[in-house]
CSV table of C-alpha atoms and ligand atoms in Angstrom, one decimal:
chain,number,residue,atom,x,y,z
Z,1,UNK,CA,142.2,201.4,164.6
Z,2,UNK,CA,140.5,197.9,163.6
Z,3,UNK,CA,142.2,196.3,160.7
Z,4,UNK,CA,143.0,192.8,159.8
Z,5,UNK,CA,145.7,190.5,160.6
Z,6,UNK,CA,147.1,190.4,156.5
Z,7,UNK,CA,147.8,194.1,157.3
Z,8,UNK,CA,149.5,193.6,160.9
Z,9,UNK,CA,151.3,190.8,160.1
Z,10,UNK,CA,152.5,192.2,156.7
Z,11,UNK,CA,154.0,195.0,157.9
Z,12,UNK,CA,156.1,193.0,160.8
Z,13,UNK,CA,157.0,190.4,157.9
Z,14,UNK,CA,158.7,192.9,156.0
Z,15,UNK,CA,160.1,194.8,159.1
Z,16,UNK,CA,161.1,191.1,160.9
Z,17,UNK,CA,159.5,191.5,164.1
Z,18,UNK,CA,156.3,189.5,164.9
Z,19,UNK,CA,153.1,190.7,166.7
Z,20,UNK,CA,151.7,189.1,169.4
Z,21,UNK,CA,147.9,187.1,169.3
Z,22,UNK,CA,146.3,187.7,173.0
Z,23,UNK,CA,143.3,185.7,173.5
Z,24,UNK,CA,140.6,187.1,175.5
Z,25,UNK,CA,136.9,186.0,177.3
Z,26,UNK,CA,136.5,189.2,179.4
Z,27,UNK,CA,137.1,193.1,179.7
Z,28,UNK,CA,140.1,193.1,181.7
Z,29,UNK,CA,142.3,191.4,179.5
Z,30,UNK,CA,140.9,193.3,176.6
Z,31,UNK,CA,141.7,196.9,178.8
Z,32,UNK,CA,145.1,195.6,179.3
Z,33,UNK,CA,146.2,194.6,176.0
Z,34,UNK,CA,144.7,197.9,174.8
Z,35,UNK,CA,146.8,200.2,177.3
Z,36,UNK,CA,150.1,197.9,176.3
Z,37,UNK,CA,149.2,198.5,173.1
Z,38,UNK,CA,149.0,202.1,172.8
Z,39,UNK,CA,151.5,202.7,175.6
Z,40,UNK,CA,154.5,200.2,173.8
Z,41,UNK,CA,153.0,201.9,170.5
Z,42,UNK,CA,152.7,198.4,169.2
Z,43,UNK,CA,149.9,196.4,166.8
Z,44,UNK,CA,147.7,193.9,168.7
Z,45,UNK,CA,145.8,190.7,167.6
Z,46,UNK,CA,143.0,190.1,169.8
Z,47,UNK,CA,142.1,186.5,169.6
Z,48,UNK,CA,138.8,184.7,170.5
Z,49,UNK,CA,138.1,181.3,170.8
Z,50,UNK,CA,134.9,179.1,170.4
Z,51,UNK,CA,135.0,178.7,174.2
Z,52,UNK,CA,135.6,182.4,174.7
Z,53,UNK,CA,132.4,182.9,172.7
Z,54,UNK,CA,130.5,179.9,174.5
Z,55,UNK,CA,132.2,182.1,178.3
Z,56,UNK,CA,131.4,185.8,177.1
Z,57,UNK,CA,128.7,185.8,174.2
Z,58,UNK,CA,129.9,186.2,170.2
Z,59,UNK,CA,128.4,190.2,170.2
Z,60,UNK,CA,129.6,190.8,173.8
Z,61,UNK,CA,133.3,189.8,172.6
Z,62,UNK,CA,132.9,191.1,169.2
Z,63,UNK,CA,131.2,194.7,170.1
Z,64,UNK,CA,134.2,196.0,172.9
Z,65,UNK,CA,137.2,194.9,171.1
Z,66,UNK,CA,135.7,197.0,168.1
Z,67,UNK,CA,135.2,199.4,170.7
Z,68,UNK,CA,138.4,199.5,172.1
Z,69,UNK,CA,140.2,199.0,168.5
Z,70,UNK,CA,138.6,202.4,167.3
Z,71,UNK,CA,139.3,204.1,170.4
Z,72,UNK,CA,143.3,203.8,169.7
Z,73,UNK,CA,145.4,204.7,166.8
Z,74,UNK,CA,147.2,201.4,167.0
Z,75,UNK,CA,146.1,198.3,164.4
Z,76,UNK,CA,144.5,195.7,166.1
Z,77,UNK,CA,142.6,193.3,164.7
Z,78,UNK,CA,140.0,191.4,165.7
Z,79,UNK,CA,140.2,186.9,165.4
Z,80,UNK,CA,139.0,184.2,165.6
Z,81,UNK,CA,141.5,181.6,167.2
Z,82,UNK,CA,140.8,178.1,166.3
Z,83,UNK,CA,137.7,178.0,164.4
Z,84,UNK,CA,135.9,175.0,164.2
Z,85,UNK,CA,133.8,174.8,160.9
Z,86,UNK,CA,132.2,177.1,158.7
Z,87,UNK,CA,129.0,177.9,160.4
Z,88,UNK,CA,131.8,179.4,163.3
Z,89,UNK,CA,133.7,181.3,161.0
Z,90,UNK,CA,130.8,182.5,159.5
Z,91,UNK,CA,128.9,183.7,162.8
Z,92,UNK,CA,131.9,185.4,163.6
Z,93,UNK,CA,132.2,187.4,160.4
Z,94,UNK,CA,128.7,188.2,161.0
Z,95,UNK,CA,129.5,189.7,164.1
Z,96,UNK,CA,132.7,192.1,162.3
Z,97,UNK,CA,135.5,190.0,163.1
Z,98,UNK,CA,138.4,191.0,160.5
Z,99,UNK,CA,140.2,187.6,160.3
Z,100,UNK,CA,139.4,183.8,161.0
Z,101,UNK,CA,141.4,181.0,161.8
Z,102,UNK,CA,139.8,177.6,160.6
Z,103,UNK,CA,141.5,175.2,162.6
Z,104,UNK,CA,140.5,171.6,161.0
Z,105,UNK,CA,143.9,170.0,161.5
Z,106,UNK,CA,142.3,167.2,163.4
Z,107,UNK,CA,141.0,166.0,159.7
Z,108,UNK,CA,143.1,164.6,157.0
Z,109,UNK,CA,145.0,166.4,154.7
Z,110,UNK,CA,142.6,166.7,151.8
Z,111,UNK,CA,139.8,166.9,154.4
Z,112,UNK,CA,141.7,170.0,155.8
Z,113,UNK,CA,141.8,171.4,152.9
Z,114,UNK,CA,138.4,170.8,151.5
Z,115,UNK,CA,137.4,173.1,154.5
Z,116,UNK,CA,139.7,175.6,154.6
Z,117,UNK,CA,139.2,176.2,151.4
Z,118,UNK,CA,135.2,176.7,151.8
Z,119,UNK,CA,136.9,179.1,154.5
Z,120,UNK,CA,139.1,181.2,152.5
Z,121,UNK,CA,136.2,181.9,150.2
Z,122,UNK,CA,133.6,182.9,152.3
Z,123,UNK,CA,136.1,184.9,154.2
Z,124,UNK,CA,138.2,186.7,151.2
Z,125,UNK,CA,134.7,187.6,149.9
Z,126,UNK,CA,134.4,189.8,152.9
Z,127,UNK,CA,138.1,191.1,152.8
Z,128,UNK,CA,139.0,188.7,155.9
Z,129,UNK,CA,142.2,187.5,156.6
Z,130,UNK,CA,142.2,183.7,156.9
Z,131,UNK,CA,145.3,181.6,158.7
Z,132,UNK,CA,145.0,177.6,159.5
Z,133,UNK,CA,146.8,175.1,161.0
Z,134,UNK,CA,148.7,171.9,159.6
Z,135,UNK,CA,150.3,169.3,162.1
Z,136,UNK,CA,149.0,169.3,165.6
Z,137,UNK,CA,150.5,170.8,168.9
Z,138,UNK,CA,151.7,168.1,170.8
Z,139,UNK,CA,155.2,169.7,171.9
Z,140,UNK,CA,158.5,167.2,171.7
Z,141,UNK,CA,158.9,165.3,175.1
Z,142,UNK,CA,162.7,163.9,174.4
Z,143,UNK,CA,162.0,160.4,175.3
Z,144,UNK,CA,159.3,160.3,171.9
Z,145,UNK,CA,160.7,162.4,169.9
Z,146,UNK,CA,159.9,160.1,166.7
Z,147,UNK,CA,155.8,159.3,167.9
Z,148,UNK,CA,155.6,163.0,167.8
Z,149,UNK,CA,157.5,163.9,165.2
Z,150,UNK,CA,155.1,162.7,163.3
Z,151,UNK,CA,152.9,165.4,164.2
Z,152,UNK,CA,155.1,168.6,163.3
Z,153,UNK,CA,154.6,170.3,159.9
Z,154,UNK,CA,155.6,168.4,157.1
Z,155,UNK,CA,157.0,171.1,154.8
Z,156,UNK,CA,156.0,169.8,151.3
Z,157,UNK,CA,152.3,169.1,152.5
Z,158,UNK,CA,152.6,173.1,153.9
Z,159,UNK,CA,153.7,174.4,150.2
Z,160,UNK,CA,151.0,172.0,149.0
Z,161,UNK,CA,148.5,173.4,151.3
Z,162,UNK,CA,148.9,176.7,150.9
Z,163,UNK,CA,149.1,176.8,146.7
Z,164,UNK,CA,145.2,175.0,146.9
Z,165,UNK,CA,144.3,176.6,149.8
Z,166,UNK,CA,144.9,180.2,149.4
Z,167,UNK,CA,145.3,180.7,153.0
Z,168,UNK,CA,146.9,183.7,154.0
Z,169,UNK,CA,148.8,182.7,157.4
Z,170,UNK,CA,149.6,179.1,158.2
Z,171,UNK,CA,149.9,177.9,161.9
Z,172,UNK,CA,152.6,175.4,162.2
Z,173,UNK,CA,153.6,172.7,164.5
Z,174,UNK,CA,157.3,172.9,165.4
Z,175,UNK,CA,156.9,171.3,169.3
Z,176,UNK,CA,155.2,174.3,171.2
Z,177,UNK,CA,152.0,173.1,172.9
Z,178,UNK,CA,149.2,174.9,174.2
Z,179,UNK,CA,148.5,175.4,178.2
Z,180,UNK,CA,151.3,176.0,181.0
Z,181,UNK,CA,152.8,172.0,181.0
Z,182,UNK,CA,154.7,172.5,177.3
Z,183,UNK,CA,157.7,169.8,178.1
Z,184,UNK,CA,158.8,167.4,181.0
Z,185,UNK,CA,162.5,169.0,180.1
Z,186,UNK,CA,163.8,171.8,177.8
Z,187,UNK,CA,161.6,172.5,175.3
Z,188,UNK,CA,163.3,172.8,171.8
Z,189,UNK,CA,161.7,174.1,168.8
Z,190,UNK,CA,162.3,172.2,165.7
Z,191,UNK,CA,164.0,175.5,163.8
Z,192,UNK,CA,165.3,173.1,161.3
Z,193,UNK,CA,162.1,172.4,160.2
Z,194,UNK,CA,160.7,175.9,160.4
Z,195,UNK,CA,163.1,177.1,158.0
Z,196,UNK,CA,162.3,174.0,155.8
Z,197,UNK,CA,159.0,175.8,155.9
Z,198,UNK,CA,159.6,178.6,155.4
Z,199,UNK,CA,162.0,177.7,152.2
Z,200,UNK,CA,158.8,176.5,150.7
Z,201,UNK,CA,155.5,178.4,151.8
Z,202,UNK,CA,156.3,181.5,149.9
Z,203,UNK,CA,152.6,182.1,149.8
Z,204,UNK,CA,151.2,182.6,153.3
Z,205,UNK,CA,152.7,184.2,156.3
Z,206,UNK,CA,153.9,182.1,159.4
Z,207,UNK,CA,152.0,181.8,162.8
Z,208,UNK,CA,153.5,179.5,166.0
Z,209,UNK,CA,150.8,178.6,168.6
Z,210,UNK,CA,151.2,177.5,172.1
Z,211,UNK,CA,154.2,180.0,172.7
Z,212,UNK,CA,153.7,181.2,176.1
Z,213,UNK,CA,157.0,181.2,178.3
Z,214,UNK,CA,155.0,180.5,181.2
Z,215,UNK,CA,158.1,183.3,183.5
Z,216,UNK,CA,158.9,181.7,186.8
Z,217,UNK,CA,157.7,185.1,188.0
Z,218,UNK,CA,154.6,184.3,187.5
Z,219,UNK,CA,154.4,180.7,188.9
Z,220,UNK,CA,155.9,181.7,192.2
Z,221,UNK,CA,153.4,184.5,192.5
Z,222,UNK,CA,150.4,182.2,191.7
Z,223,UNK,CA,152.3,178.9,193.9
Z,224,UNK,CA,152.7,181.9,196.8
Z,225,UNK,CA,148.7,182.3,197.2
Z,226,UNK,CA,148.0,178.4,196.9
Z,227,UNK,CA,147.8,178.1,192.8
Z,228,UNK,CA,149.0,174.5,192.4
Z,229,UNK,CA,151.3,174.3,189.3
Z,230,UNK,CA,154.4,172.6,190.0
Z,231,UNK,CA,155.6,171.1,186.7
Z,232,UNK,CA,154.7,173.9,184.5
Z,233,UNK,CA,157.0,175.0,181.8
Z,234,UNK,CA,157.3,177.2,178.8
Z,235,UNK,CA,158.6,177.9,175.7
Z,236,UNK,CA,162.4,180.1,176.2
Z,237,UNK,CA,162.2,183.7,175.5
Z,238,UNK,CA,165.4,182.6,173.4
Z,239,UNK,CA,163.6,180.7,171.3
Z,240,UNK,CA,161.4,182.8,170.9
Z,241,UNK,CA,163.5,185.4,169.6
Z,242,UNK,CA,165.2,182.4,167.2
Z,243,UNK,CA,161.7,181.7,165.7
Z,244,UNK,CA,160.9,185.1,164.8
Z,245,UNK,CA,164.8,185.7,163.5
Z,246,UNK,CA,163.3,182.8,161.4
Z,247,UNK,CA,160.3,184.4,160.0
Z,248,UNK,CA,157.3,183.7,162.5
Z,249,UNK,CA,155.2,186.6,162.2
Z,250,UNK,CA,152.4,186.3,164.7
Z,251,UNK,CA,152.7,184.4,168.4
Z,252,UNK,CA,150.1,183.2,169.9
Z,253,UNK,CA,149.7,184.3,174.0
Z,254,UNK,CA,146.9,182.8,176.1
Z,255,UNK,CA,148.5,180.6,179.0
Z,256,UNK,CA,150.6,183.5,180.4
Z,257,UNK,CA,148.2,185.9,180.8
Z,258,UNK,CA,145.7,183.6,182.4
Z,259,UNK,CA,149.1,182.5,184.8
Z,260,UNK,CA,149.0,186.6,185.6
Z,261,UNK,CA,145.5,187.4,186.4
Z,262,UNK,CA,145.2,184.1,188.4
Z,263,UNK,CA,148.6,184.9,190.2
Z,264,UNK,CA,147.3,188.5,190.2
Z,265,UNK,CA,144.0,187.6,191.6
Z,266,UNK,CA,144.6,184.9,194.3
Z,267,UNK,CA,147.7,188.2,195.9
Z,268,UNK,CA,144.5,190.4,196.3
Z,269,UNK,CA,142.1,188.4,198.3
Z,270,UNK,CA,144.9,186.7,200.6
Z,271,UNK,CA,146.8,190.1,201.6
Z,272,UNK,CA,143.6,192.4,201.1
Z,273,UNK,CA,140.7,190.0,203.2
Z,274,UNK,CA,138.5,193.0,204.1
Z,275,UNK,CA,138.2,193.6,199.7
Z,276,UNK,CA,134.9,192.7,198.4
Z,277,UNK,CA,134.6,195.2,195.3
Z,278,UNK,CA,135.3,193.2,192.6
Z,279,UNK,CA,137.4,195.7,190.8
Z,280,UNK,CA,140.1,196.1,193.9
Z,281,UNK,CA,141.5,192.5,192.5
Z,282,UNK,CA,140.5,192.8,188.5
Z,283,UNK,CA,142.7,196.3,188.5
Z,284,UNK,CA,145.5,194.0,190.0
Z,285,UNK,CA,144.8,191.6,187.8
Z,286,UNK,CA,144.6,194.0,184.7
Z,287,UNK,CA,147.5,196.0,185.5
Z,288,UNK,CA,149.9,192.1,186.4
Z,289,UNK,CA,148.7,191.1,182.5
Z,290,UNK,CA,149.3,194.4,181.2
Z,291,UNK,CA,152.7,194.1,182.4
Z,292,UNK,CA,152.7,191.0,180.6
Z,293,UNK,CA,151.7,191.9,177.7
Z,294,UNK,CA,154.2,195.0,177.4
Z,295,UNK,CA,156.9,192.4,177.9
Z,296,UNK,CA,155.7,190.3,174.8
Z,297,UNK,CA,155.8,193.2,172.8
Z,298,UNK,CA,158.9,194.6,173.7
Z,299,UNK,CA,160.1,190.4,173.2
Z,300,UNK,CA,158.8,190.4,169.9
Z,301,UNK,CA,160.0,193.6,168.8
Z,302,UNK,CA,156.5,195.3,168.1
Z,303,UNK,CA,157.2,197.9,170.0
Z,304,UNK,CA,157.9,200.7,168.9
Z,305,UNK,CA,156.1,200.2,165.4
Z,306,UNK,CA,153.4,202.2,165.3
Z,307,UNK,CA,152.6,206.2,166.1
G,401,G3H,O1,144.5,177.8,171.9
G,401,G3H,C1,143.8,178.5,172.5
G,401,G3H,C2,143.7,178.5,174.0
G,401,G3H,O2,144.8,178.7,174.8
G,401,G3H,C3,142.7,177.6,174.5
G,401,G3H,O3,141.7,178.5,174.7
G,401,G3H,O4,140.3,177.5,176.5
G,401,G3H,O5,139.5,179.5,175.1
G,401,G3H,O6,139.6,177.2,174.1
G,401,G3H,P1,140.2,178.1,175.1
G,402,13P,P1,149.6,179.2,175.0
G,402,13P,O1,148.8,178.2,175.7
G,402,13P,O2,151.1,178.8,174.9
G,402,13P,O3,149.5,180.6,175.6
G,402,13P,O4,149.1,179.3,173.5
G,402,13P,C1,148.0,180.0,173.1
G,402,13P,C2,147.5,179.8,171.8
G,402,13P,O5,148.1,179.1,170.9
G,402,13P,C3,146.2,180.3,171.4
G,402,13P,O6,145.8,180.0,170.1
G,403,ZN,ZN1,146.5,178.0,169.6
């Protein structure tokens, strides 16, 4: 069932679990988020980025997640994942999406907001959800924590932000980053400063970014077959579970699914030489992300949640 991410990420809110945002540029990713979602009975966010749209064309994307969202009883919603201005956003409402992100925390803070706000009007006109982003994703490496404390959510400028912006979900920066090389050492989520956050944004529901684990699983698999990734670290499933015990309500997954299909991949042609059907290594790939995906849910206790 296609709905929007207000509606998804209300119902975990109230229920404290979180649902998971899986970015996607192709049909196999899309197919295994589906069958994870419908087999862990769980909602789904299906994000899409700029880039995505630049890799698999805005109506390609747009038409086979509606598709597949109308073909299951589970909500899942269809988003755009780090918007870039309002001609984006507005393409992409065009094209049916049911929620935006306008990600325009590169500006400053009354620039952000200038835009976001041009967002959350176009969009709420067209009952869309709308989430953006204050502080940027620059993880905490331990030797600078101050330099880039600086760029973790302040939480008076979020309560500020969200009264004149009317969002209704606010990506925050509490020292995950995005892509597979998070943190030299253990990461460590500022939770101090997420429940700051949460104290004072009453008004918009909480999203964290750039929280794949990046599982050793997967590494070895991908390091096995000649992926070279030596250095890559994620976010603990621990604190994970701590952020959403603190009121996260969506999470967003990119890095370890592409770690899985790229793992999944690079097994198939070096143990299968003679394959040349495409599909004998996306399957593998599908089914290695699907298994992924399953986990997240089950992690961010969405299973379960839905008929
Ligand atoms: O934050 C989103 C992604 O992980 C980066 O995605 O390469 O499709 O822009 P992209
Ligand atoms: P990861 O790179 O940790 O998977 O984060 C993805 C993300 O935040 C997409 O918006
Ligand atoms: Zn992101």
């Amino acid at each position: 069932m296609l709905t929007t991410n207000n509606e998804i990420m209300s119902a975990a809110a109230m229920d404290g679990y979180a649902v998971g945002a899986f970015n996607i540029s192709n049909l196999e990713t899309l197919l295994a988020i589906a069958e994870a979602a419908v087999e862990e009975k769980s909602p789904a966010i299906i994000g899409v980025t700029p880039s995505a749209i630049r890799y698999g064309g805005l109506n390609h994307l747009a038409e086979i997640v509606k598709v597949s969202a109308k073909s299951i009883s589970q909500p899942m919603s269809l988003h755009l994942d780090h918007g870039k201005d309002v001609e984006n956003v507005r393409n992409c409402i065009d094209a049916g999406f049911t929620s935006v992100m306008i990600d325009a925390s590169h500006l400053g803070f009354e620039e952000n907001i200038a835009v976001t706000k041009e967002v959350v009007s176009l969009a709420h006109s067209r009952c869309v959800s709308v989430e953006a982003e204050l502080g940027r994703l620059m993880g905490i490496e331990e030797e600078v924590v101050e330099e880039k404390e600086a760029f973790l959510t302040d939480p008076d400028e979020a309560e500020e932000f969200v009264r004149r912006t009317g969002i209704d979900a606010l990506a925050i920066a509490i020292g995950t980053a995005h892509g597979p090389y998070k943190s030299k050492g253990e990461p460590k989520l500022d939770f101090a400063r997420l429940n700051a956050i949460k104290e004072r944004v009453k008004g918009a529901l909480i999203v964290l970014h750039g929280a794949s684990s990046v599982p050793p699983w997967i590494i070895s698999k991908a390091s096995k077959y000649g992926a070279e990734l030596s250095g890559a670290k994620g976010i603990p499933e621990k604190q994970i579970k701590k952020a959403i015990s603190l009121g996260v309500s969506k999470i967003n997954i990119d890095t370890d699914l592409r770690l899985a299909f790229t793992g999944a991949v690079r097994e198939t042609l070096a143990t299968s030489p003679k394959a040349y059907d495409p599909r004998k290594f996306l399957i593998h790939a599908k089914e290695t992300m699907k298994e992924v995906v399953k986990g997240k849910m089950q992690l961010f206790g969405s299973s379960g949640k839905t008929p």
